[in-house]
Amino acid sequence: MIRIRGAREHNLRGVDLDLAPGTLTVFVGRSGSGKSSLAFDTVHAEGQRRYLEALVGRERGASSLARPDVDLVEGLPPTIGLDQRGSGPSTRSTVATSTDVAALLRVLVARAGTQHCPSCGEPVVPRTHDEIVAELLRDEGRLELDAPVRRGGSAEARAFMDEVAGLGFSRMRIDGETRRIEEIAPHQLPEVVRIVVDRIRVSADKLGRLQDAVRTAARVGRGVLIAHRSGVDTRFVDRPYCPSCDRSLPPLEPELLSWYGAGACKTCDGRGVVDERTCEDCGGTRLCEEARAVRYAGRDLLGWLDCSAGELAREASAFARTEITGPVLDELVQRLGVLDEVGLGTVSLHAPVADLSAGERQRLRIARHVGGALSGVVYVVDEPAAALDDGEVERVVGLLRKLVDAGNTVLVVEHHPVVIAAADRVVEFGPGAGQQGGRIVFDGSVDALRVAETTTGAWFAGRAALPASRGRAPSGRLRVDGRELPLGAVLAVTGPNGSGKSRLLELAATAAAEAEGVSRVVHADQRSVPRSPRSNAATYTGLWDVLRPLLASTREGRVRGFSASQFSLNTNGGRCEACKGSGLRRVTLNLLPDVFTRCPVCDGRRFAADVLEVRWKGLSPDELLAGSPSELLPVLAGHPDLERFLRALVDVGLGYLPLGQPGHTLSGGEAQRLKLARELARATKRGAEGTVLVLDDPSSGLHPEDVRVLVGLLDQLVDAGATVWMATHHRGLVGWADRELALPAR
Ligand SMILES: [Zn+2]
Ligand SMILES: [Zn+2]
Ligand SMILES: [Zn+2]
């Protein structure tokens, strides 16, 4: 049993919970009820802290990872967080690189493939001296071993021949003939001279002499030696070198096939682009020509990456199994099978993760672990169903069950009924948000939830519902991409993923901006807020710009001669320079994602000591940033601008969110609502008339009760003359809309 006692992180009220290993538990509750505080900020944070401490020791900053506010956590195995938070997929990651497929292919191609000279295309196969000797021993009979030496045009021929003779060699091969050095006229010497190292009648008892000869020839020939038998030359190299082109190649290691490593195109530094244009040297492939000239089973690495998982799996069944390739092939085929299983079997392995749909990205994220064969781990999963259509949610649930079946414990924070229905156990937090939440109000089976007298129970059992459509008549229409979109009403754009909902909304937002009678267009999607450690709700909404002069105008501020700029998080002059006002320090760990710890200089308080002494309404700058809108509203009410911002944040369901919480820790749903709050605060000041709100999946990450609050808010805005166009999968939202536009699958 994993035992948690007295959890008090954020708003949790001393929560106790036992979790049985090998189960799927879903945490539900409204935004700010405390479910993420327990799942991520307590269970996962503690697991990560213990892991880091074991890994890098207390010295290297791990100890500054804050210990969650909890009395006891017992029996906690290693935890892995699967969330949409964090910096998101890097723009350079692909299906292959974000799984282990790229790394395995690299090993396979490097270990079993053949290098080619990029200049002439000839294969370059370095051999060890033992391999060369073994091959020469295979044919008995006369053998001449030569070392080709490039004498260089300027070297004086006579001096060169004397030098060779001085080394103890007596013959050279010139024009297909072996001749004694003293019989050669200097002008007959070619550019590349073949020095005869030894002439041997090969038989098994000549092993020692052959070994000596090969070693000497390779030394004199700088890695190249030529065996001359029965009138035929066989060339050997003991290092990656093309004798015809006098070109040395880098050693064939998996590293050579990596655009993050030795294989990076030198012109574009492995980025594939130079000055925003495709790199001409590598054609955007990011690999240098030496890397592209390595082939295995007829293709180079890029050729294999062009395959889908399904194609590669079929081809791989024909790859030769050796002691070296066997284990790699087994691993590879297993990973490809998982990709196929999660519905990514037909996607190119080279496809950028950023180009995948939200559902595909989510499945890819989980697939990495399903294929990883980890057992006895706690997975903490954040909103796995966000932005997915129902079919995709079913698939994701199937993957979560696989993690459980492999012997792991899965904790999911989610509102989607399909995910809840799949749970072994449901834990509901509430009853409200912030100060009104932080308790467990329900703990039991899915069946018990159906009859529970709780907010989630009522929604799950269908006893609560969103309001039905008011059937508003549009006040006008706007033609976008061949379709009529209503103004002054609510439109739901529906259709499966990939049907072009987001694209239509983007076109609509652009068209609306130029339409008559439209004063403002607000386009809020999941990516609309900067997700960096230094942005936060206070700076993003503009709230902090209102607060800064207020802080400066206090008595403490005036006696220190402060202006608003001392309270800026973006410019120096008052903020902590060690962390540039983020309060965080980034700890970089090899092979693991970066971890943020509290800044040791300001102890996470973001400002210099004298700035922190300033108080407005009894609160210092860091206390203001640590406060949530719900907490601050009663304290700061009375100042109209502040009240407007804080109320808007509460209205969109972000009443629990600390104003200074770093942007990179916001979920996609939170980021979108943050943008909505900023726009609402502006609309309240200027009026909603003529405002067009374009929303991408506005219910994402929201409890149905929070969706109801949001709908009430949007209803008010539309009543006041605003327009709402939204892309959604949410049946309740579609029912509430005045019109539905269903896009067909493409
Ligand atoms: Zn060559
Ligand atoms: Zn390049
Ligand atoms: Zn600092």
mmCIF file of C-alpha atoms in Angstrom, residues 72 95 131 389 414 478 730:
data_model
loop_
_atom_site.group_PDB
_atom_site.id
_atom_site.type_symbol
_atom_site.label_atom_id
_atom_site.label_comp_id
_atom_site.label_asym_id
_atom_site.label_seq_id
_atom_site.Cartn_x
_atom_site.Cartn_y
_atom_site.Cartn_z
ATOM 1 C CA LEU A 72 3.907 10.963 5.755
ATOM 2 C CA VAL A 95 7.954 10.004 -33.830
ATOM 3 C CA GLU A 131 40.658 -10.316 -40.115
ATOM 4 C CA ASP A 389 -12.607 12.636 -29.715
ATOM 5 C CA GLU A 414 -9.440 13.628 -15.525
ATOM 6 C CA LEU A 478 -19.743 36.072 -42.203
ATOM 7 C CA HIS A 730 -18.209 18.195 -25.907
#
